[in-house]
PDB file of N, CA and C in Angstrom:
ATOM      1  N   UNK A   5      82.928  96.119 113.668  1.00 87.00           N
ATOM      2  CA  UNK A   5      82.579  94.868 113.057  1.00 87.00           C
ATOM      3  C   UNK A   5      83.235  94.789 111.677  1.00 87.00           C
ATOM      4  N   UNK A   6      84.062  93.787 111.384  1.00 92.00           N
ATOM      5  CA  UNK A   6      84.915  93.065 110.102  1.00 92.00           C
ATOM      6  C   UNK A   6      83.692  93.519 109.509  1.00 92.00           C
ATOM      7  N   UNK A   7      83.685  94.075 107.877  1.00 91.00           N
ATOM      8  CA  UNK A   7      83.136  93.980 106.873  1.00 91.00           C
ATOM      9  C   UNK A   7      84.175  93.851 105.223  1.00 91.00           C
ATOM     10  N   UNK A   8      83.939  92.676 104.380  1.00 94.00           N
ATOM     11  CA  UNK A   8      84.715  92.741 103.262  1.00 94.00           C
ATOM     12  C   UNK A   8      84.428  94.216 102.584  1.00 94.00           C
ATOM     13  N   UNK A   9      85.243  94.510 102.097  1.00 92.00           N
ATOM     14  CA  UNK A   9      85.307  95.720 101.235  1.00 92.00           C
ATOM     15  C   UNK A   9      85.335  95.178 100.016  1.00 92.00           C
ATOM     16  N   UNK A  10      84.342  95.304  98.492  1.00 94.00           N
ATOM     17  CA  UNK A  10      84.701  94.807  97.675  1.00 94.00           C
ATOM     18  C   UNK A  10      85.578  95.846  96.774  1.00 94.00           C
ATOM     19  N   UNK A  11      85.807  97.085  97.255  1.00 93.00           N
ATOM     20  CA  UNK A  11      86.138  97.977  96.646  1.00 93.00           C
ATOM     21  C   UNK A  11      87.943  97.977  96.647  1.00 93.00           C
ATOM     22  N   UNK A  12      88.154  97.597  97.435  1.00 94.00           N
ATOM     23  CA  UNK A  12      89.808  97.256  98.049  1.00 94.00           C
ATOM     24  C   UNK A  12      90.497  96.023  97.599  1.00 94.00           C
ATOM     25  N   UNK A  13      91.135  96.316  96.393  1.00 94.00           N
ATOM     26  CA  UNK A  13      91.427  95.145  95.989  1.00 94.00           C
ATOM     27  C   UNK A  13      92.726  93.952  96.600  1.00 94.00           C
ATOM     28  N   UNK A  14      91.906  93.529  97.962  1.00 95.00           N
ATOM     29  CA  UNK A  14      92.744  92.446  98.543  1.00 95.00           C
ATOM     30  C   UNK A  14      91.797  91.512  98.878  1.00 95.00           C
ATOM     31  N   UNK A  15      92.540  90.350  98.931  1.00 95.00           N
ATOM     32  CA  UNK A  15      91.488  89.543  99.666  1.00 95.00           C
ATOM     33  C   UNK A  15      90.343  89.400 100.715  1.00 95.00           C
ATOM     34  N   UNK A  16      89.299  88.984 100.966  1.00 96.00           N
ATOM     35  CA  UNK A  16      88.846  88.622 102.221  1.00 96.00           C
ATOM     36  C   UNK A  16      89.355  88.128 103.466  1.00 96.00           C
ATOM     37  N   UNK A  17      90.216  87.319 103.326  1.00 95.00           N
ATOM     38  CA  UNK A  17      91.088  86.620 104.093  1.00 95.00           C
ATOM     39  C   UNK A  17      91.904  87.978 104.734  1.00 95.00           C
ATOM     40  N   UNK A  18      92.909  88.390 103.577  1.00 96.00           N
ATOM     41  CA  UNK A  18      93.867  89.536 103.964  1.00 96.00           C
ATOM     42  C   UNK A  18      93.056  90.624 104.231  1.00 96.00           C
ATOM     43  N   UNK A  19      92.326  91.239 104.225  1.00 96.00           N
ATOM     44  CA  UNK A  19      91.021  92.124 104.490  1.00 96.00           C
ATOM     45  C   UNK A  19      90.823  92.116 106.070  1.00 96.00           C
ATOM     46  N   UNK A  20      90.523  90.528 106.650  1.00 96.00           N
ATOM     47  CA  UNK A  20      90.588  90.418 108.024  1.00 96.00           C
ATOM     48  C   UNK A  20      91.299  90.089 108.661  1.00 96.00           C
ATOM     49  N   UNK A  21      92.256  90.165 107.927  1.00 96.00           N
ATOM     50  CA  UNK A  21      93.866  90.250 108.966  1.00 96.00           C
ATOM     51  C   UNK A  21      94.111  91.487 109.484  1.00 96.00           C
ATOM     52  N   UNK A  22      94.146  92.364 108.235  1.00 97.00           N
ATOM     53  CA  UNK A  22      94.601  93.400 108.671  1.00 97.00           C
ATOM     54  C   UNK A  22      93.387  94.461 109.740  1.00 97.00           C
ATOM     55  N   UNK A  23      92.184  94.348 109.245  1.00 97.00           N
ATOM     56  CA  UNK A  23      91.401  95.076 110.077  1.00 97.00           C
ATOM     57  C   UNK A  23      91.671  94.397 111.477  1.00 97.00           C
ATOM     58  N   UNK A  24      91.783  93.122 111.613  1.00 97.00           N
ATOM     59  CA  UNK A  24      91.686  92.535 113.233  1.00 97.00           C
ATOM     60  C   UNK A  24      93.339  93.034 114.015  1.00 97.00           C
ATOM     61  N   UNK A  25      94.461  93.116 113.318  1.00 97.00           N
ATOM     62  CA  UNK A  25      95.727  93.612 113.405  1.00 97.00           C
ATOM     63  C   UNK A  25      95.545  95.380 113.716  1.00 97.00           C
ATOM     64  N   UNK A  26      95.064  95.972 112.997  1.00 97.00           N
ATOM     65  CA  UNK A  26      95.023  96.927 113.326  1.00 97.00           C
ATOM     66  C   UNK A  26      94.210  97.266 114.948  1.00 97.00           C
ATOM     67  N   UNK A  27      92.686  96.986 114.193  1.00 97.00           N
ATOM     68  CA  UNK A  27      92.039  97.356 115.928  1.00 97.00           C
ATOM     69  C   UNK A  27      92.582  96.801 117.194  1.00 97.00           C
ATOM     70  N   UNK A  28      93.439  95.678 116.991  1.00 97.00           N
ATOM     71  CA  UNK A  28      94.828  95.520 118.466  1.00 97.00           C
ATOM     72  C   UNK A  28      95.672  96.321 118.218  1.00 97.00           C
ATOM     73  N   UNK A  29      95.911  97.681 117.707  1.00 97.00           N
ATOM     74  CA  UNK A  29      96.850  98.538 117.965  1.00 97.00           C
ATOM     75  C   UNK A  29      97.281  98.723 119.363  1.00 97.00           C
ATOM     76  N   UNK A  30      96.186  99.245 120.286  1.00 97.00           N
ATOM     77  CA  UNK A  30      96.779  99.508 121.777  1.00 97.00           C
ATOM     78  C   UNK A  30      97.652  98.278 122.575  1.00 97.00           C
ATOM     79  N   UNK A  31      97.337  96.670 122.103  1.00 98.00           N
ATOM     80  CA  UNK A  31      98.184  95.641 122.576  1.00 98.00           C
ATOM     81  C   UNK A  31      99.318  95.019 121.786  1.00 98.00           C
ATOM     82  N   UNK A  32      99.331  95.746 121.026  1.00 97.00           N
ATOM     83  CA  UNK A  32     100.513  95.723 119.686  1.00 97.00           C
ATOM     84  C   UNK A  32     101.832  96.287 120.430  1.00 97.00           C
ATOM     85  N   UNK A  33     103.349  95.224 120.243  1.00 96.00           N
ATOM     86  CA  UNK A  33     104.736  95.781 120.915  1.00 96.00           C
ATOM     87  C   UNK A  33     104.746  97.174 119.933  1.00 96.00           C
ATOM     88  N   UNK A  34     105.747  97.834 120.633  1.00 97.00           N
ATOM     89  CA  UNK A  34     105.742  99.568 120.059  1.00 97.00           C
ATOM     90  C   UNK A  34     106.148  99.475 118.726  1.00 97.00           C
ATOM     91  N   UNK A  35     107.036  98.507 118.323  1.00 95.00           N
ATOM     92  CA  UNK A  35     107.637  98.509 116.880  1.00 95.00           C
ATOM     93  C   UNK A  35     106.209  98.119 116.001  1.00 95.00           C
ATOM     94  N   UNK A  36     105.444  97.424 116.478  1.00 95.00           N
ATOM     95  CA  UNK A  36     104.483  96.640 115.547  1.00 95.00           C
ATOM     96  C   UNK A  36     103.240  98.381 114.951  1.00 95.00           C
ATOM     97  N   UNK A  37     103.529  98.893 116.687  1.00 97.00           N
ATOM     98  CA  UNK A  37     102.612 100.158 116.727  1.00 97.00           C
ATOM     99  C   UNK A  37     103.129 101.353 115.587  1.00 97.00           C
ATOM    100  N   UNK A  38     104.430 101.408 115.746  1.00 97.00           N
ATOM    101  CA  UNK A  38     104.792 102.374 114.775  1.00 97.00           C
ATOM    102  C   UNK A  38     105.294 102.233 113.714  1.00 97.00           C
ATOM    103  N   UNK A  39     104.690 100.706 112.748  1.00 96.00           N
ATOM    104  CA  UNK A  39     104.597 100.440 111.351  1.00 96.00           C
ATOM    105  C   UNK A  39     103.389 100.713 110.890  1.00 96.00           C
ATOM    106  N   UNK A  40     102.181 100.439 111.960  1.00 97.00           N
ATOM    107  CA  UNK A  40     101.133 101.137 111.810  1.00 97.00           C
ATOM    108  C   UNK A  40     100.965 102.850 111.610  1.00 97.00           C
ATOM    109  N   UNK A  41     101.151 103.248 112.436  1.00 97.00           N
ATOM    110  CA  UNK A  41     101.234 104.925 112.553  1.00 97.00           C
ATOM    111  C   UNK A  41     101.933 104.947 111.570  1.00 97.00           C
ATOM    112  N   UNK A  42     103.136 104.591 111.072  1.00 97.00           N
ATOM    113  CA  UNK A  42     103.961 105.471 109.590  1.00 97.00           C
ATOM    114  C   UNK A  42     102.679 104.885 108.269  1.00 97.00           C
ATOM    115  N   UNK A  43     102.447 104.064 108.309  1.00 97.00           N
ATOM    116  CA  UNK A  43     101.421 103.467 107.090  1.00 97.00           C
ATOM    117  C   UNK A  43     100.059 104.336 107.071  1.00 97.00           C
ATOM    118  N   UNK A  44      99.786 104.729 108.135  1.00 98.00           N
ATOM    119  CA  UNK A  44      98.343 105.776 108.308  1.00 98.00           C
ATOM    120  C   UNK A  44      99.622 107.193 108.088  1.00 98.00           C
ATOM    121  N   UNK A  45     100.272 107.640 107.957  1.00 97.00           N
ATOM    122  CA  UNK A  45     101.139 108.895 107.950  1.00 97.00           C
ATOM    123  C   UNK A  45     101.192 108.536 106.033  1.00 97.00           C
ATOM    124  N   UNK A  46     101.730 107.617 105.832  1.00 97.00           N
ATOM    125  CA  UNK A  46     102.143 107.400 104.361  1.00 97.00           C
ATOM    126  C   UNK A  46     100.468 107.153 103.285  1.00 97.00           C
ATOM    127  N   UNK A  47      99.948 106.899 103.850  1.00 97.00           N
ATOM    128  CA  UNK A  47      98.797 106.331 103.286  1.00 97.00           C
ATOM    129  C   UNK A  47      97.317 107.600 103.311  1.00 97.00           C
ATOM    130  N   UNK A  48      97.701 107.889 104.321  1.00 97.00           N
ATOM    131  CA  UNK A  48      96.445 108.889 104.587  1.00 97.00           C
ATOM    132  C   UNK A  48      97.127 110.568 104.431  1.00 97.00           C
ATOM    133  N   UNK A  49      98.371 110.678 104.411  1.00 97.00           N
ATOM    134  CA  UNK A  49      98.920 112.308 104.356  1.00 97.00           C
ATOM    135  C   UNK A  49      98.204 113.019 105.307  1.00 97.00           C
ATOM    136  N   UNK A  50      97.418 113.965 104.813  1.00 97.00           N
ATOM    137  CA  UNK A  50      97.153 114.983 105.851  1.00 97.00           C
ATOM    138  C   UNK A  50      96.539 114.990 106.311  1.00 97.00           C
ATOM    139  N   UNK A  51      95.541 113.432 106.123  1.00 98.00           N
ATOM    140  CA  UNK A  51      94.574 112.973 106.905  1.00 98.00           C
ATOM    141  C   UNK A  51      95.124 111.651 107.646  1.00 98.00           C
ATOM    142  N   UNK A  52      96.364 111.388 107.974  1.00 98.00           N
ATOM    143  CA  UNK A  52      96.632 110.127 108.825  1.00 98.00           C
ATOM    144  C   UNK A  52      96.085 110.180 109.756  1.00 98.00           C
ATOM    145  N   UNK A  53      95.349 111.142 110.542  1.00 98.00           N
ATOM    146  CA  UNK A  53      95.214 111.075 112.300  1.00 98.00           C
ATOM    147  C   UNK A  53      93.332 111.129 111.920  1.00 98.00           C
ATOM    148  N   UNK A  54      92.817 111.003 110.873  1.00 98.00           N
ATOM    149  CA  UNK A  54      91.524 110.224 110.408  1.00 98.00           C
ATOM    150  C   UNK A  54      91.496 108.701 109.899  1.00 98.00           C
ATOM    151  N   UNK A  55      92.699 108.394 109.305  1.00 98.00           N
ATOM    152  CA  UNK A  55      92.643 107.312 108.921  1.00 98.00           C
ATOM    153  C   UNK A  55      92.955 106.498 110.163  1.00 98.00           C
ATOM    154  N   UNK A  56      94.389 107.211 110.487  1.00 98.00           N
ATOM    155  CA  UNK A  56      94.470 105.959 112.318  1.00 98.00           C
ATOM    156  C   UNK A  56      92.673 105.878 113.000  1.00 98.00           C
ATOM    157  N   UNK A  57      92.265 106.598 113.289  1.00 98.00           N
ATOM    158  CA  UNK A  57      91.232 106.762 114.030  1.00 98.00           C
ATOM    159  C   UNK A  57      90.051 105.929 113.384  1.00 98.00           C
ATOM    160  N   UNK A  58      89.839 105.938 112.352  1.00 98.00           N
ATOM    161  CA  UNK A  58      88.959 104.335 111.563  1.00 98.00           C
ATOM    162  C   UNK A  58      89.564 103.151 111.596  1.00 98.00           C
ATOM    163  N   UNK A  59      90.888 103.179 111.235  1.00 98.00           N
ATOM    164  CA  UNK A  59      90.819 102.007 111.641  1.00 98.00           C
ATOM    165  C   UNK A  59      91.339 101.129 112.862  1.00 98.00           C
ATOM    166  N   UNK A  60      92.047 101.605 113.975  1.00 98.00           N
ATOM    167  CA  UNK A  60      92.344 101.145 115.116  1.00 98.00           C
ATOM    168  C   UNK A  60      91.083 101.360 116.365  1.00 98.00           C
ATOM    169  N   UNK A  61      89.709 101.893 115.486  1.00 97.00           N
ATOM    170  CA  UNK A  61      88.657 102.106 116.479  1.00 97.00           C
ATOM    171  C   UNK A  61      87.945 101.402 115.758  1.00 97.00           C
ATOM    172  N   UNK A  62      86.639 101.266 116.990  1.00 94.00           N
ATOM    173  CA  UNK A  62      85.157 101.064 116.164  1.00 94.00           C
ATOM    174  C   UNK A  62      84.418 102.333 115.860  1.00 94.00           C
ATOM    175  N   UNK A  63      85.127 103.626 115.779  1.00 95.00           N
ATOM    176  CA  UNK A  63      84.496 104.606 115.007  1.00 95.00           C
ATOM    177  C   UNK A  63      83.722 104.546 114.037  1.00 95.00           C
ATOM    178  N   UNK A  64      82.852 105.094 113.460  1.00 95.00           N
ATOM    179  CA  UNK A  64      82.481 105.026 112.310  1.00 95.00           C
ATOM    180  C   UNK A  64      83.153 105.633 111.245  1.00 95.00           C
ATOM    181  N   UNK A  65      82.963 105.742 109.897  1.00 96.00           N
ATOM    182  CA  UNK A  65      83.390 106.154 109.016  1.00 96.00           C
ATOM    183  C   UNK A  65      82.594 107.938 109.343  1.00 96.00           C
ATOM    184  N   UNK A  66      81.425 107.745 109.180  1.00 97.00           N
ATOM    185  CA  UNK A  66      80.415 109.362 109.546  1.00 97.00           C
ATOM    186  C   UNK A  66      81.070 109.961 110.600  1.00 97.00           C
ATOM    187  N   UNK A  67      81.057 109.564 111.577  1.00 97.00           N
ATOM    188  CA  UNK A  67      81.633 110.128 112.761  1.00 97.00           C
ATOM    189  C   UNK A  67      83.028 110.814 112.732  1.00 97.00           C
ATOM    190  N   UNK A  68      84.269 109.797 112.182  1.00 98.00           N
ATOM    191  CA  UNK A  68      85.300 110.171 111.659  1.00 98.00           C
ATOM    192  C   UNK A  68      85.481 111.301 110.722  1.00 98.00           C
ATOM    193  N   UNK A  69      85.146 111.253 109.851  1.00 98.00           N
ATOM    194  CA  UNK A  69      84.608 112.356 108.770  1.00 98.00           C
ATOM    195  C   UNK A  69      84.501 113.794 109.264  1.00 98.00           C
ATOM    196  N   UNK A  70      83.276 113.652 110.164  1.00 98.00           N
ATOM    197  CA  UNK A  70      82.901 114.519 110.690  1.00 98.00           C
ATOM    198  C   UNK A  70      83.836 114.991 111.550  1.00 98.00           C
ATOM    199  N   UNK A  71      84.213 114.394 112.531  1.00 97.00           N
ATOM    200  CA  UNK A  71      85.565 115.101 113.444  1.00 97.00           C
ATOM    201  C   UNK A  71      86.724 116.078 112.474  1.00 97.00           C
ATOM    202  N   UNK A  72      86.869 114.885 111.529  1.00 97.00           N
ATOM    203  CA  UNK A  72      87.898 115.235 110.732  1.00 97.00           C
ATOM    204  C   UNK A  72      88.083 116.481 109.644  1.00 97.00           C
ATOM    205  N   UNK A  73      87.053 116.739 109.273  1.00 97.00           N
ATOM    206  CA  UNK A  73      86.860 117.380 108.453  1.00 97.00           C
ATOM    207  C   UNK A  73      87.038 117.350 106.903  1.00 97.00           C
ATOM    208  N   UNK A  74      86.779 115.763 106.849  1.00 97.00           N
ATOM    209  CA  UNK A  74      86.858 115.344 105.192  1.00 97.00           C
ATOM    210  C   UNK A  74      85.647 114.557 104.886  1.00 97.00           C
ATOM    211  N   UNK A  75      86.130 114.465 103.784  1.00 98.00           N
ATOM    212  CA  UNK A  75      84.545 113.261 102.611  1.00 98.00           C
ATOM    213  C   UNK A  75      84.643 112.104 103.049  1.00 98.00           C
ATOM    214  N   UNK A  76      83.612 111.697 102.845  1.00 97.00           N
ATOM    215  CA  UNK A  76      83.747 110.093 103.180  1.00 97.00           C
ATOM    216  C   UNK A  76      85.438 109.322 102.329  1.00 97.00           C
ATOM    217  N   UNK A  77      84.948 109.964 100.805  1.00 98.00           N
ATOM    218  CA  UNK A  77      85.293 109.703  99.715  1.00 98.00           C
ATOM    219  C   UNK A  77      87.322 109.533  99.688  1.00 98.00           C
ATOM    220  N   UNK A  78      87.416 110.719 100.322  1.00 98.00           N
ATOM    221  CA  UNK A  78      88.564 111.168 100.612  1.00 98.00           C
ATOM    222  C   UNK A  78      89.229 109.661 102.328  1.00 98.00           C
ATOM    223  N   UNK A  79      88.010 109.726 102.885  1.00 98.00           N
ATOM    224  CA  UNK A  79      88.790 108.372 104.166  1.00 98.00           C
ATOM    225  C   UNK A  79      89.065 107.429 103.301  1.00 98.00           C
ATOM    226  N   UNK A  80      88.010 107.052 102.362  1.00 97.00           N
ATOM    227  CA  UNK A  80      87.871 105.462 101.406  1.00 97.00           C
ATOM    228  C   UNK A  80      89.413 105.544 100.473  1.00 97.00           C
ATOM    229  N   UNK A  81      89.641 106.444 100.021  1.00 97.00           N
ATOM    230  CA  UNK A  81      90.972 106.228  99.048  1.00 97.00           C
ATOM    231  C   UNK A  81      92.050 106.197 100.594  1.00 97.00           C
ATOM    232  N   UNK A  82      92.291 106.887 101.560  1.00 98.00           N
ATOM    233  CA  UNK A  82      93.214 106.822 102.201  1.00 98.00           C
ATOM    234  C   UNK A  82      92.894 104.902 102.708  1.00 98.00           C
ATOM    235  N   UNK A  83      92.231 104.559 102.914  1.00 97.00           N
ATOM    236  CA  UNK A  83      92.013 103.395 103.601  1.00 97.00           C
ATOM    237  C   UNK A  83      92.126 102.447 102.365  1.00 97.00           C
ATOM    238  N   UNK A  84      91.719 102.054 101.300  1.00 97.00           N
ATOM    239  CA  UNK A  84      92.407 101.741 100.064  1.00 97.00           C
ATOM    240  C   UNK A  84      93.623 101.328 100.046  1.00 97.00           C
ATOM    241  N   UNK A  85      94.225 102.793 100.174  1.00 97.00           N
ATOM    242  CA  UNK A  85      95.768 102.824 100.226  1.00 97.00           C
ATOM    243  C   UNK A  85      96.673 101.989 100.849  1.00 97.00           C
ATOM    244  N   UNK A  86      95.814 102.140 102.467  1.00 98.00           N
ATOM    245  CA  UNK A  86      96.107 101.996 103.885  1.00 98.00           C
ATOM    246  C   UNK A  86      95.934 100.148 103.445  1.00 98.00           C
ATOM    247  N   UNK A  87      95.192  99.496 103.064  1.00 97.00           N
ATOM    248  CA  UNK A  87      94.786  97.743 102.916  1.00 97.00           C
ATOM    249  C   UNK A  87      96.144  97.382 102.033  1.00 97.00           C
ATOM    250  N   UNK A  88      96.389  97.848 100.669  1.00 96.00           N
ATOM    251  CA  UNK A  88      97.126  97.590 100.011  1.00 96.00           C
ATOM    252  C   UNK A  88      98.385  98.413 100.037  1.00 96.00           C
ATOM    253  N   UNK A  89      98.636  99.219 100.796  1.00 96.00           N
ATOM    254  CA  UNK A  89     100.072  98.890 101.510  1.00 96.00           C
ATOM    255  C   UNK A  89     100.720  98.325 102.822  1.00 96.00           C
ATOM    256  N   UNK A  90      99.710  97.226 103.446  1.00 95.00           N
ATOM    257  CA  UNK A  90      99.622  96.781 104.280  1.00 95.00           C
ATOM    258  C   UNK A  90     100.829  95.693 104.432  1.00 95.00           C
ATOM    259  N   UNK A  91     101.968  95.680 105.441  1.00 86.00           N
ATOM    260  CA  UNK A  91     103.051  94.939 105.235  1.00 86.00           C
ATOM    261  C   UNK A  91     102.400  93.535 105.826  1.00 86.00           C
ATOM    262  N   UNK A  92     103.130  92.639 105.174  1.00 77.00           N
ATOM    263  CA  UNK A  92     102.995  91.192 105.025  1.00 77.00           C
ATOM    264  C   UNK A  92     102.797  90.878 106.661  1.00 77.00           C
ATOM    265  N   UNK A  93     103.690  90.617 107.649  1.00 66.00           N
ATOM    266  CA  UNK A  93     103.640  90.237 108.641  1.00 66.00           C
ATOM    267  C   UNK A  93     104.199  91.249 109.657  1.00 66.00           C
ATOM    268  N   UNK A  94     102.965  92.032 110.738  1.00 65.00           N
ATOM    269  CA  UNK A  94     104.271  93.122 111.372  1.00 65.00           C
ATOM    270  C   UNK A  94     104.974  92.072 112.721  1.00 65.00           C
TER     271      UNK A  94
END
């Protein structure tokens, strides 16, 4: 479920672009797929394969974490990252 982040400094608007863009990853053409995957690689480092996993799922953030083996704190700056380096139109 879309929630604004007030912590992420982008819009609301752009906020639910990109979350609704992302969670269609699996119906996304392959090029669209692997601007995603390099942006969770660039954005999340050594946690990209936590950050893909929040946001192209309805995972939770706890759940994720937990698999993953990081802080909440540590998903929130990668996902941060991940909003505001979000390319304009894939």
């Amino acid at each position: 479920m879309f929630r604004y982040k007030r912590s992420v400094p982008v819009s609301y608007d752009r906020q639910g672009y990109i979350f609704f863009v992302s969670r269609m990853y699996k119906r996304l053409p392959a090029d669209q797929q692997q601007k995603i995957l390099n942006l969770c690689l660039d954005a999340g480092g050594e946690y990209y394969k936590a950050l893909f996993d929040f946001v192209t799922t309805d995972e939770g953030a706890t759940a994720v974490c937990m698999r993953h083996n990081l802080s909440r704190a540590t998903l929130h700056r990668a996902v941060v990252r991940y909003y505001k380096d979000f390319p304009g139109l894939l």
